[in-house]
Amino acid sequence: MLTLRAAAAAAASASAAAAAPSAADDDGAARAATPPADGGTGPPPALVPVVVVVPGGGYQCLAPNEGEPAARWLASLGVAAAVLRYRLPLDGRGHAWPAPLDDVGAALALLQTSQAAARWGVDPARVGLLGFSAGAHLAAVAATPALRAVVLIYPPKVDSPAQLHALCAARRMHGAGRGAFPFFDDGVGVGGGGGEQGGEQGGGEADGEAGGAGGGPLAPALPAWYVVASTNDRICPAEDIDEICAELRALGARCEYQRQKLGAHGFGVAAKWSVPCGRWLRKELGLDFSLV
């Protein structure tokens, strides 16, 4: 079984241009997949779940505090991480939309193969997405029913050069679950008003968790979601994220919403949200969540 440090080494940073791990990441993955010292005669190591980390940066850059720090946090949970360096439509290099969406899709497709299991020791059946800001928007837009968990940290409601609503993929999955033809919605809400909202918390040390809702007949068609909003975020205000979570629940998704004063936009990995989210994520990925 991979150690926590080896899980960090196995965090293959997927190349945006080639949608495959880079040479540097090959080295890390090889170390993580090294046979045991007994020459390989012992039982094979257990596969570990893997989460694709999608940093934010307004589709112009990749925020450094939202990539590797998130991978290290995931490794501490016993989860391998793949930090995605996706193409950026607004960095002046001519990568038009939907290049970043294609990159996320290629990374997920790669990790959901038997080759990924053999090469990096990751479980193709236990894959998740974690995104921050614009990366959270991209993660939401790229979400599929095959994912076990989607974590969105301060997601914008509408973003990308195409001005897509963050829940266009969830709406498509909901429609497919009803037998409708899959589609990307044009941004008009289909369930915007309903659902509970997590209560606002103060700035103390409480985790600020809010219970999930959902469990309707269509819930199995959507992955589980954990969404984080800060009440003093002026870039992606909590009021917008309230609407995202309300609609997810109206669509039948299981959604945990943590809404409290966490800091200004871009705070990255913080204990106030990562501790409760870590317990939730380990549970959703089939790990012992009582150890976190």
PDB file of C-alpha atoms in Angstrom:
ATOM      1  CA  MET A   1       0.000   0.000   0.000  1.00  0.00           C
ATOM      2  CA  LEU A   2       1.268   3.469  -0.823  1.00  0.00           C
ATOM      3  CA  THR A   3       2.504   5.526   2.063  1.00  0.00           C
ATOM      4  CA  LEU A   4       1.224   9.049   2.457  1.00  0.00           C
ATOM      5  CA  ARG A   5       4.525  10.414   1.159  1.00  0.00           C
ATOM      6  CA  ALA A   6       4.411   8.036  -1.801  1.00  0.00           C
ATOM      7  CA  ALA A   7       0.878   9.181  -2.495  1.00  0.00           C
ATOM      8  CA  ALA A   8       2.237  12.699  -2.770  1.00  0.00           C
ATOM      9  CA  ALA A   9       4.930  11.487  -5.149  1.00  0.00           C
ATOM     10  CA  ALA A  10       2.242   9.796  -7.201  1.00  0.00           C
ATOM     11  CA  ALA A  11       0.489  13.124  -7.741  1.00  0.00           C
ATOM     12  CA  ALA A  12       1.055  13.165 -11.488  1.00  0.00           C
ATOM     13  CA  SER A  13       0.814  16.728 -12.795  1.00  0.00           C
ATOM     14  CA  ALA A  14      -1.088  16.219 -16.027  1.00  0.00           C
ATOM     15  CA  SER A  15       0.314  18.174 -18.940  1.00  0.00           C
ATOM     16  CA  ALA A  16      -2.272  20.508 -20.375  1.00  0.00           C
ATOM     17  CA  ALA A  17      -0.868  20.405 -23.874  1.00  0.00           C
ATOM     18  CA  ALA A  18      -0.530  16.632 -24.044  1.00  0.00           C
ATOM     19  CA  ALA A  19      -3.094  15.787 -21.344  1.00  0.00           C
ATOM     20  CA  ALA A  20      -0.586  13.307 -19.914  1.00  0.00           C
ATOM     21  CA  PRO A  21       1.909  13.330 -17.018  1.00  0.00           C
ATOM     22  CA  SER A  22       5.141  15.169 -17.639  1.00  0.00           C
ATOM     23  CA  ALA A  23       8.609  13.604 -17.463  1.00  0.00           C
ATOM     24  CA  ALA A  24       9.120  14.948 -13.951  1.00  0.00           C
ATOM     25  CA  ASP A  25       5.845  13.380 -12.895  1.00  0.00           C
ATOM     26  CA  ASP A  26       6.858  10.069 -14.464  1.00  0.00           C
ATOM     27  CA  ASP A  27       9.727   9.919 -11.970  1.00  0.00           C
ATOM     28  CA  GLY A  28       7.408  10.564  -9.050  1.00  0.00           C
ATOM     29  CA  ALA A  29       4.887   7.988 -10.218  1.00  0.00           C
ATOM     30  CA  ALA A  30       7.615   5.414 -10.715  1.00  0.00           C
ATOM     31  CA  ARG A  31       8.830   5.914  -7.147  1.00  0.00           C
ATOM     32  CA  ALA A  32       5.305   5.524  -5.863  1.00  0.00           C
ATOM     33  CA  ALA A  33       4.795   2.329  -7.831  1.00  0.00           C
ATOM     34  CA  THR A  34       8.154   0.733  -6.884  1.00  0.00           C
ATOM     35  CA  PRO A  35       7.686  -2.938  -5.822  1.00  0.00           C
ATOM     36  CA  PRO A  36       8.317  -3.829  -2.173  1.00  0.00           C
ATOM     37  CA  ALA A  37      11.803  -4.644  -0.960  1.00  0.00           C
ATOM     38  CA  ASP A  38      11.037  -8.370  -1.022  1.00  0.00           C
ATOM     39  CA  GLY A  39      11.468  -8.289  -4.814  1.00  0.00           C
ATOM     40  CA  GLY A  40       7.768  -8.197  -5.563  1.00  0.00           C
ATOM     41  CA  THR A  41       6.892 -11.552  -4.030  1.00  0.00           C
ATOM     42  CA  GLY A  42       4.468 -10.046  -1.520  1.00  0.00           C
ATOM     43  CA  PRO A  43       0.853  -9.049  -2.203  1.00  0.00           C
ATOM     44  CA  PRO A  44       0.370  -6.197  -4.664  1.00  0.00           C
ATOM     45  CA  PRO A  45      -0.134  -2.763  -3.089  1.00  0.00           C
ATOM     46  CA  ALA A  46      -3.717  -1.652  -2.637  1.00  0.00           C
ATOM     47  CA  LEU A  47      -4.969   0.899  -5.127  1.00  0.00           C
ATOM     48  CA  VAL A  48      -5.617   4.352  -3.692  1.00  0.00           C
ATOM     49  CA  PRO A  49      -8.247   6.886  -4.741  1.00  0.00           C
ATOM     50  CA  VAL A  50      -7.080   9.839  -6.799  1.00  0.00           C
ATOM     51  CA  VAL A  51      -8.308  13.430  -7.058  1.00  0.00           C
ATOM     52  CA  VAL A  52      -7.566  15.799  -9.920  1.00  0.00           C
ATOM     53  CA  VAL A  53      -6.677  19.234  -8.528  1.00  0.00           C
ATOM     54  CA  VAL A  54      -7.718  22.172 -10.721  1.00  0.00           C
ATOM     55  CA  PRO A  55      -6.137  25.451  -9.545  1.00  0.00           C
ATOM     56  CA  GLY A  56      -7.830  28.771 -10.150  1.00  0.00           C
ATOM     57  CA  GLY A  57      -6.508  31.941 -11.688  1.00  0.00           C
ATOM     58  CA  GLY A  58      -9.318  33.440 -13.734  1.00  0.00           C
ATOM     59  CA  TYR A  59      -8.427  31.326 -16.788  1.00  0.00           C
ATOM     60  CA  GLN A  60      -5.324  33.557 -17.097  1.00  0.00           C
ATOM     61  CA  CYS A  61      -2.848  31.815 -14.764  1.00  0.00           C
ATOM     62  CA  LEU A  62      -2.622  28.926 -12.308  1.00  0.00           C
ATOM     63  CA  ALA A  63      -2.596  30.043  -8.677  1.00  0.00           C
ATOM     64  CA  PRO A  64       0.430  28.397  -6.991  1.00  0.00           C
ATOM     65  CA  ASN A  65      -1.248  28.239  -3.570  1.00  0.00           C
ATOM     66  CA  GLU A  66      -4.081  26.134  -4.986  1.00  0.00           C
ATOM     67  CA  GLY A  67      -2.070  23.368  -6.688  1.00  0.00           C
ATOM     68  CA  GLU A  68       0.775  21.719  -4.808  1.00  0.00           C
ATOM     69  CA  PRO A  69      -0.552  22.658  -1.330  1.00  0.00           C
ATOM     70  CA  ALA A  70      -3.813  20.907  -2.206  1.00  0.00           C
ATOM     71  CA  ALA A  71      -1.880  17.858  -3.428  1.00  0.00           C
ATOM     72  CA  ARG A  72       0.026  17.692  -0.131  1.00  0.00           C
ATOM     73  CA  TRP A  73      -3.235  17.944   1.811  1.00  0.00           C
ATOM     74  CA  LEU A  74      -4.768  15.126  -0.234  1.00  0.00           C
ATOM     75  CA  ALA A  75      -1.666  12.998   0.321  1.00  0.00           C
ATOM     76  CA  SER A  76      -2.079  13.482   4.072  1.00  0.00           C
ATOM     77  CA  LEU A  77      -5.524  11.895   3.669  1.00  0.00           C
ATOM     78  CA  GLY A  78      -4.098   8.876   1.845  1.00  0.00           C
ATOM     79  CA  VAL A  79      -5.383  10.140  -1.509  1.00  0.00           C
ATOM     80  CA  ALA A  80      -3.195  10.511  -4.598  1.00  0.00           C
ATOM     81  CA  ALA A  81      -3.423  13.857  -6.371  1.00  0.00           C
ATOM     82  CA  ALA A  82      -2.983  14.878  -9.993  1.00  0.00           C
ATOM     83  CA  VAL A  83      -2.422  18.639 -10.265  1.00  0.00           C
ATOM     84  CA  LEU A  84      -3.739  19.675 -13.665  1.00  0.00           C
ATOM     85  CA  ARG A  85      -1.813  22.346 -15.534  1.00  0.00           C
ATOM     86  CA  TYR A  86      -4.491  23.091 -18.081  1.00  0.00           C
ATOM     87  CA  ARG A  87      -4.356  25.406 -21.068  1.00  0.00           C
ATOM     88  CA  LEU A  88      -5.510  28.965 -20.351  1.00  0.00           C
ATOM     89  CA  PRO A  89      -7.709  30.794 -22.860  1.00  0.00           C
ATOM     90  CA  LEU A  90      -6.877  34.222 -21.420  1.00  0.00           C
ATOM     91  CA  ASP A  91      -3.085  33.991 -21.077  1.00  0.00           C
ATOM     92  CA  GLY A  92      -2.433  35.323 -24.591  1.00  0.00           C
ATOM     93  CA  ARG A  93      -1.157  32.037 -26.018  1.00  0.00           C
ATOM     94  CA  GLY A  94      -4.118  31.329 -28.266  1.00  0.00           C
ATOM     95  CA  HIS A  95      -5.662  28.424 -26.368  1.00  0.00           C
ATOM     96  CA  ALA A  96      -9.312  28.966 -27.175  1.00  0.00           C
ATOM     97  CA  TRP A  97     -12.167  27.543 -25.162  1.00  0.00           C
ATOM     98  CA  PRO A  98     -12.914  24.615 -24.705  1.00  0.00           C
ATOM     99  CA  ALA A  99      -9.198  23.735 -24.418  1.00  0.00           C
ATOM    100  CA  PRO A 100      -9.216  23.666 -20.578  1.00  0.00           C
ATOM    101  CA  LEU A 101     -12.376  21.569 -20.539  1.00  0.00           C
ATOM    102  CA  ASP A 102     -10.747  19.135 -22.960  1.00  0.00           C
ATOM    103  CA  ASP A 103      -7.704  18.930 -20.672  1.00  0.00           C
ATOM    104  CA  VAL A 104      -9.785  18.019 -17.625  1.00  0.00           C
ATOM    105  CA  GLY A 105     -11.657  15.424 -19.639  1.00  0.00           C
ATOM    106  CA  ALA A 106      -8.411  13.910 -20.919  1.00  0.00           C
ATOM    107  CA  ALA A 107      -6.931  13.788 -17.403  1.00  0.00           C
ATOM    108  CA  LEU A 108     -10.030  12.057 -16.028  1.00  0.00           C
ATOM    109  CA  ALA A 109     -10.098   9.603 -18.926  1.00  0.00           C
ATOM    110  CA  LEU A 110      -6.437   8.773 -18.321  1.00  0.00           C
ATOM    111  CA  LEU A 111      -6.889   8.160 -14.601  1.00  0.00           C
ATOM    112  CA  GLN A 112      -9.957   5.983 -15.141  1.00  0.00           C
ATOM    113  CA  THR A 113      -7.977   3.304 -16.991  1.00  0.00           C
ATOM    114  CA  SER A 114      -6.310   0.058 -15.973  1.00  0.00           C
ATOM    115  CA  GLN A 115      -3.053   1.537 -17.274  1.00  0.00           C
ATOM    116  CA  ALA A 116      -3.252   4.280 -14.638  1.00  0.00           C
ATOM    117  CA  ALA A 117      -3.830   1.658 -11.966  1.00  0.00           C
ATOM    118  CA  ALA A 118      -0.764  -0.285 -13.080  1.00  0.00           C
ATOM    119  CA  ARG A 119       1.453   2.771 -13.533  1.00  0.00           C
ATOM    120  CA  TRP A 120       0.566   4.910 -10.519  1.00  0.00           C
ATOM    121  CA  GLY A 121      -1.350   2.591  -8.197  1.00  0.00           C
ATOM    122  CA  VAL A 122      -4.551   4.645  -8.374  1.00  0.00           C
ATOM    123  CA  ASP A 123      -8.055   3.223  -8.369  1.00  0.00           C
ATOM    124  CA  PRO A 124      -9.908   4.049 -11.614  1.00  0.00           C
ATOM    125  CA  ALA A 125     -13.222   3.558  -9.823  1.00  0.00           C
ATOM    126  CA  ARG A 126     -12.460   6.149  -7.103  1.00  0.00           C
ATOM    127  CA  VAL A 127     -11.708   9.407  -8.890  1.00  0.00           C
ATOM    128  CA  GLY A 128     -12.645  12.898  -7.730  1.00  0.00           C
ATOM    129  CA  LEU A 129     -12.249  16.526  -8.723  1.00  0.00           C
ATOM    130  CA  LEU A 130     -11.123  19.448  -6.536  1.00  0.00           C
ATOM    131  CA  GLY A 131     -11.203  22.971  -7.930  1.00  0.00           C
ATOM    132  CA  PHE A 132     -10.568  26.489  -6.657  1.00  0.00           C
ATOM    133  CA  SER A 133     -12.201  29.629  -8.054  1.00  0.00           C
ATOM    134  CA  ALA A 134     -12.045  29.436 -11.878  1.00  0.00           C
ATOM    135  CA  GLY A 135     -10.702  25.906 -11.395  1.00  0.00           C
ATOM    136  CA  ALA A 136     -13.807  25.108  -9.336  1.00  0.00           C
ATOM    137  CA  HIS A 137     -15.933  26.414 -12.188  1.00  0.00           C
ATOM    138  CA  LEU A 138     -13.973  24.245 -14.618  1.00  0.00           C
ATOM    139  CA  ALA A 139     -14.289  21.206 -12.324  1.00  0.00           C
ATOM    140  CA  ALA A 140     -18.047  21.681 -12.081  1.00  0.00           C
ATOM    141  CA  VAL A 141     -18.423  22.073 -15.837  1.00  0.00           C
ATOM    142  CA  ALA A 142     -16.303  18.931 -16.399  1.00  0.00           C
ATOM    143  CA  ALA A 143     -18.084  16.775 -13.800  1.00  0.00           C
ATOM    144  CA  THR A 144     -19.421  13.383 -14.866  1.00  0.00           C
ATOM    145  CA  PRO A 145     -21.517  10.670 -13.174  1.00  0.00           C
ATOM    146  CA  ALA A 146     -18.403   8.445 -13.022  1.00  0.00           C
ATOM    147  CA  LEU A 147     -16.813  10.698 -10.389  1.00  0.00           C
ATOM    148  CA  ARG A 148     -17.114   9.769  -6.736  1.00  0.00           C
ATOM    149  CA  ALA A 149     -16.760  13.318  -5.396  1.00  0.00           C
ATOM    150  CA  VAL A 150     -16.488  16.932  -6.552  1.00  0.00           C
ATOM    151  CA  VAL A 151     -15.081  19.615  -4.214  1.00  0.00           C
ATOM    152  CA  LEU A 152     -15.630  23.258  -5.160  1.00  0.00           C
ATOM    153  CA  ILE A 153     -13.780  25.974  -3.231  1.00  0.00           C
ATOM    154  CA  TYR A 154     -15.194  29.492  -3.788  1.00  0.00           C
ATOM    155  CA  PRO A 155     -16.640  28.682  -7.241  1.00  0.00           C
ATOM    156  CA  PRO A 156     -17.949  31.472  -9.501  1.00  0.00           C
ATOM    157  CA  LYS A 157     -21.512  30.971 -10.675  1.00  0.00           C
ATOM    158  CA  VAL A 158     -20.700  31.921 -14.274  1.00  0.00           C
ATOM    159  CA  ASP A 159     -17.198  31.972 -15.783  1.00  0.00           C
ATOM    160  CA  SER A 160     -14.971  30.926 -18.702  1.00  0.00           C
ATOM    161  CA  PRO A 161     -14.683  32.753 -22.024  1.00  0.00           C
ATOM    162  CA  ALA A 162     -17.912  30.973 -22.992  1.00  0.00           C
ATOM    163  CA  GLN A 163     -19.693  32.385 -19.913  1.00  0.00           C
ATOM    164  CA  LEU A 164     -20.999  28.972 -18.916  1.00  0.00           C
ATOM    165  CA  HIS A 165     -23.018  28.432 -15.780  1.00  0.00           C
ATOM    166  CA  ALA A 166     -21.114  26.283 -13.288  1.00  0.00           C
ATOM    167  CA  LEU A 167     -23.944  23.764 -13.150  1.00  0.00           C
ATOM    168  CA  CYS A 168     -24.413  23.196 -16.875  1.00  0.00           C
ATOM    169  CA  ALA A 169     -22.946  19.682 -16.508  1.00  0.00           C
ATOM    170  CA  ALA A 170     -25.084  18.879 -13.443  1.00  0.00           C
ATOM    171  CA  ARG A 171     -28.156  20.031 -15.368  1.00  0.00           C
ATOM    172  CA  ARG A 172     -27.135  17.820 -18.264  1.00  0.00           C
ATOM    173  CA  MET A 173     -26.685  14.816 -15.953  1.00  0.00           C
ATOM    174  CA  HIS A 174     -30.065  15.520 -14.383  1.00  0.00           C
ATOM    175  CA  GLY A 175     -31.662  15.661 -17.833  1.00  0.00           C
ATOM    176  CA  ALA A 176     -29.974  12.424 -18.858  1.00  0.00           C
ATOM    177  CA  GLY A 177     -31.270  10.778 -15.688  1.00  0.00           C
ATOM    178  CA  ARG A 178     -34.785  11.759 -16.746  1.00  0.00           C
ATOM    179  CA  GLY A 179     -34.261  10.210 -20.167  1.00  0.00           C
ATOM    180  CA  ALA A 180     -33.720  13.545 -21.887  1.00  0.00           C
ATOM    181  CA  PHE A 181     -31.060  14.067 -24.515  1.00  0.00           C
ATOM    182  CA  PRO A 182     -27.833  15.250 -22.789  1.00  0.00           C
ATOM    183  CA  PHE A 183     -27.114  18.904 -23.353  1.00  0.00           C
ATOM    184  CA  PHE A 184     -25.145  21.830 -22.040  1.00  0.00           C
ATOM    185  CA  ASP A 185     -27.608  24.365 -20.713  1.00  0.00           C
ATOM    186  CA  ASP A 186     -27.402  27.924 -21.948  1.00  0.00           C
ATOM    187  CA  GLY A 187     -27.251  29.343 -18.432  1.00  0.00           C
ATOM    188  CA  VAL A 188     -30.959  29.566 -17.604  1.00  0.00           C
ATOM    189  CA  GLY A 189     -31.633  28.030 -14.192  1.00  0.00           C
ATOM    190  CA  VAL A 190     -33.758  24.896 -13.930  1.00  0.00           C
ATOM    191  CA  GLY A 191     -34.052  24.596 -10.181  1.00  0.00           C
ATOM    192  CA  GLY A 192     -32.631  27.804  -8.843  1.00  0.00           C
ATOM    193  CA  GLY A 193     -34.963  28.556  -5.982  1.00  0.00           C
ATOM    194  CA  GLY A 194     -35.202  25.416  -3.889  1.00  0.00           C
ATOM    195  CA  GLY A 195     -33.071  23.607  -1.366  1.00  0.00           C
ATOM    196  CA  GLU A 196     -31.596  24.442   2.001  1.00  0.00           C
ATOM    197  CA  GLN A 197     -28.638  26.703   2.460  1.00  0.00           C
ATOM    198  CA  GLY A 198     -25.937  26.114   5.005  1.00  0.00           C
ATOM    199  CA  GLY A 199     -26.157  28.500   7.931  1.00  0.00           C
ATOM    200  CA  GLU A 200     -23.566  31.237   8.120  1.00  0.00           C
ATOM    201  CA  GLN A 201     -20.939  30.709  10.775  1.00  0.00           C
ATOM    202  CA  GLY A 202     -18.894  33.210  12.678  1.00  0.00           C
ATOM    203  CA  GLY A 203     -15.149  33.608  12.553  1.00  0.00           C
ATOM    204  CA  GLY A 204     -14.455  31.218  15.431  1.00  0.00           C
ATOM    205  CA  GLU A 205     -12.836  27.795  15.365  1.00  0.00           C
ATOM    206  CA  ALA A 206     -15.985  25.818  14.574  1.00  0.00           C
ATOM    207  CA  ASP A 207     -15.843  23.741  11.435  1.00  0.00           C
ATOM    208  CA  GLY A 208     -18.945  25.421  10.040  1.00  0.00           C
ATOM    209  CA  GLU A 209     -20.278  22.282   8.378  1.00  0.00           C
ATOM    210  CA  ALA A 210     -23.793  22.293   7.027  1.00  0.00           C
ATOM    211  CA  GLY A 211     -25.696  19.083   6.507  1.00  0.00           C
ATOM    212  CA  GLY A 212     -26.227  17.704   3.021  1.00  0.00           C
ATOM    213  CA  ALA A 213     -29.512  17.290   1.253  1.00  0.00           C
ATOM    214  CA  GLY A 214     -30.712  15.380  -1.740  1.00  0.00           C
ATOM    215  CA  GLY A 215     -31.273  11.667  -2.051  1.00  0.00           C
ATOM    216  CA  GLY A 216     -34.088  11.994  -4.592  1.00  0.00           C
ATOM    217  CA  PRO A 217     -34.657   9.423  -7.341  1.00  0.00           C
ATOM    218  CA  LEU A 218     -32.113  11.091  -9.621  1.00  0.00           C
ATOM    219  CA  ALA A 219     -29.340  11.409  -7.037  1.00  0.00           C
ATOM    220  CA  PRO A 220     -27.345   8.376  -8.303  1.00  0.00           C
ATOM    221  CA  ALA A 221     -26.842  10.142 -11.654  1.00  0.00           C
ATOM    222  CA  LEU A 222     -24.752  12.887 -10.034  1.00  0.00           C
ATOM    223  CA  PRO A 223     -21.555  12.681  -7.973  1.00  0.00           C
ATOM    224  CA  ALA A 224     -21.441  13.898  -4.385  1.00  0.00           C
ATOM    225  CA  TRP A 225     -20.450  17.555  -3.887  1.00  0.00           C
ATOM    226  CA  TYR A 226     -18.691  19.531  -1.157  1.00  0.00           C
ATOM    227  CA  VAL A 227     -18.879  23.289  -1.639  1.00  0.00           C
ATOM    228  CA  VAL A 228     -17.086  25.995   0.336  1.00  0.00           C
ATOM    229  CA  ALA A 229     -17.964  29.699   0.448  1.00  0.00           C
ATOM    230  CA  SER A 230     -16.520  32.537   2.511  1.00  0.00           C
ATOM    231  CA  THR A 231     -18.868  35.261   3.675  1.00  0.00           C
ATOM    232  CA  ASN A 232     -16.169  37.901   3.215  1.00  0.00           C
ATOM    233  CA  ASP A 233     -15.255  36.856  -0.333  1.00  0.00           C
ATOM    234  CA  ARG A 234     -16.029  39.762  -2.655  1.00  0.00           C
ATOM    235  CA  ILE A 235     -14.935  38.012  -5.876  1.00  0.00           C
ATOM    236  CA  CYS A 236     -17.145  34.920  -5.585  1.00  0.00           C
ATOM    237  CA  PRO A 237     -19.738  36.033  -3.029  1.00  0.00           C
ATOM    238  CA  ALA A 238     -21.417  33.497  -0.775  1.00  0.00           C
ATOM    239  CA  GLU A 239     -24.808  34.613  -2.043  1.00  0.00           C
ATOM    240  CA  ASP A 240     -23.956  33.307  -5.513  1.00  0.00           C
ATOM    241  CA  ILE A 241     -22.682  30.040  -4.059  1.00  0.00           C
ATOM    242  CA  ASP A 242     -25.913  29.740  -2.043  1.00  0.00           C
ATOM    243  CA  GLU A 243     -27.696  29.536  -5.389  1.00  0.00           C
ATOM    244  CA  ILE A 244     -25.297  26.891  -6.713  1.00  0.00           C
ATOM    245  CA  CYS A 245     -25.888  24.646  -3.701  1.00  0.00           C
ATOM    246  CA  ALA A 246     -29.633  25.205  -3.709  1.00  0.00           C
ATOM    247  CA  GLU A 247     -29.807  24.138  -7.329  1.00  0.00           C
ATOM    248  CA  LEU A 248     -27.564  21.105  -6.794  1.00  0.00           C
ATOM    249  CA  ARG A 249     -29.944  19.913  -4.104  1.00  0.00           C
ATOM    250  CA  ALA A 250     -32.941  20.659  -6.298  1.00  0.00           C
ATOM    251  CA  LEU A 251     -31.328  18.481  -8.969  1.00  0.00           C
ATOM    252  CA  GLY A 252     -31.152  15.608  -6.476  1.00  0.00           C
ATOM    253  CA  ALA A 253     -27.436  15.768  -5.727  1.00  0.00           C
ATOM    254  CA  ARG A 254     -25.953  15.056  -2.320  1.00  0.00           C
ATOM    255  CA  CYS A 255     -24.345  18.381  -1.463  1.00  0.00           C
ATOM    256  CA  GLU A 256     -22.476  19.401   1.680  1.00  0.00           C
ATOM    257  CA  TYR A 257     -22.201  23.174   1.956  1.00  0.00           C
ATOM    258  CA  GLN A 258     -19.745  24.935   4.269  1.00  0.00           C
ATOM    259  CA  ARG A 259     -20.480  28.659   4.465  1.00  0.00           C
ATOM    260  CA  GLN A 260     -18.616  30.807   6.961  1.00  0.00           C
ATOM    261  CA  LYS A 261     -16.098  33.619   7.335  1.00  0.00           C
ATOM    262  CA  LEU A 262     -12.912  32.122   5.917  1.00  0.00           C
ATOM    263  CA  GLY A 263     -11.133  35.122   4.466  1.00  0.00           C
ATOM    264  CA  ALA A 264     -10.881  37.084   1.261  1.00  0.00           C
ATOM    265  CA  HIS A 265     -10.919  35.320  -2.101  1.00  0.00           C
ATOM    266  CA  GLY A 266      -7.960  33.051  -2.818  1.00  0.00           C
ATOM    267  CA  PHE A 267      -7.241  31.733   0.698  1.00  0.00           C
ATOM    268  CA  GLY A 268      -6.459  28.280  -0.687  1.00  0.00           C
ATOM    269  CA  VAL A 269      -6.098  25.276   1.632  1.00  0.00           C
ATOM    270  CA  ALA A 270      -7.220  26.334   5.116  1.00  0.00           C
ATOM    271  CA  ALA A 271      -7.811  24.149   8.171  1.00  0.00           C
ATOM    272  CA  LYS A 272     -11.308  25.490   8.767  1.00  0.00           C
ATOM    273  CA  TRP A 273     -12.598  23.872   5.598  1.00  0.00           C
ATOM    274  CA  SER A 274      -9.990  21.184   4.877  1.00  0.00           C
ATOM    275  CA  VAL A 275     -10.541  19.291   8.150  1.00  0.00           C
ATOM    276  CA  PRO A 276     -14.294  18.692   7.723  1.00  0.00           C
ATOM    277  CA  CYS A 277     -13.880  18.283   3.979  1.00  0.00           C
ATOM    278  CA  GLY A 278     -11.146  15.710   4.556  1.00  0.00           C
ATOM    279  CA  ARG A 279     -13.485  13.555   6.639  1.00  0.00           C
ATOM    280  CA  TRP A 280     -16.212  13.862   4.010  1.00  0.00           C
ATOM    281  CA  LEU A 281     -13.833  13.128   1.128  1.00  0.00           C
ATOM    282  CA  ARG A 282     -12.343  10.021   2.733  1.00  0.00           C
ATOM    283  CA  LYS A 283     -15.845   8.697   3.326  1.00  0.00           C
ATOM    284  CA  GLU A 284     -16.940   9.366  -0.264  1.00  0.00           C
ATOM    285  CA  LEU A 285     -13.769   7.738  -1.610  1.00  0.00           C
ATOM    286  CA  GLY A 286     -14.246   4.614   0.470  1.00  0.00           C
ATOM    287  CA  LEU A 287     -11.570   5.279   3.098  1.00  0.00           C
ATOM    288  CA  ASP A 288     -11.837   5.194   6.896  1.00  0.00           C
ATOM    289  CA  PHE A 289     -13.014   8.714   7.670  1.00  0.00           C
ATOM    290  CA  SER A 290     -12.806   8.236  11.452  1.00  0.00           C
ATOM    291  CA  LEU A 291      -9.011   8.584  11.210  1.00  0.00           C
ATOM    292  CA  VAL A 292      -9.125  12.241  10.111  1.00  0.00           C
TER     293      VAL A 292
END
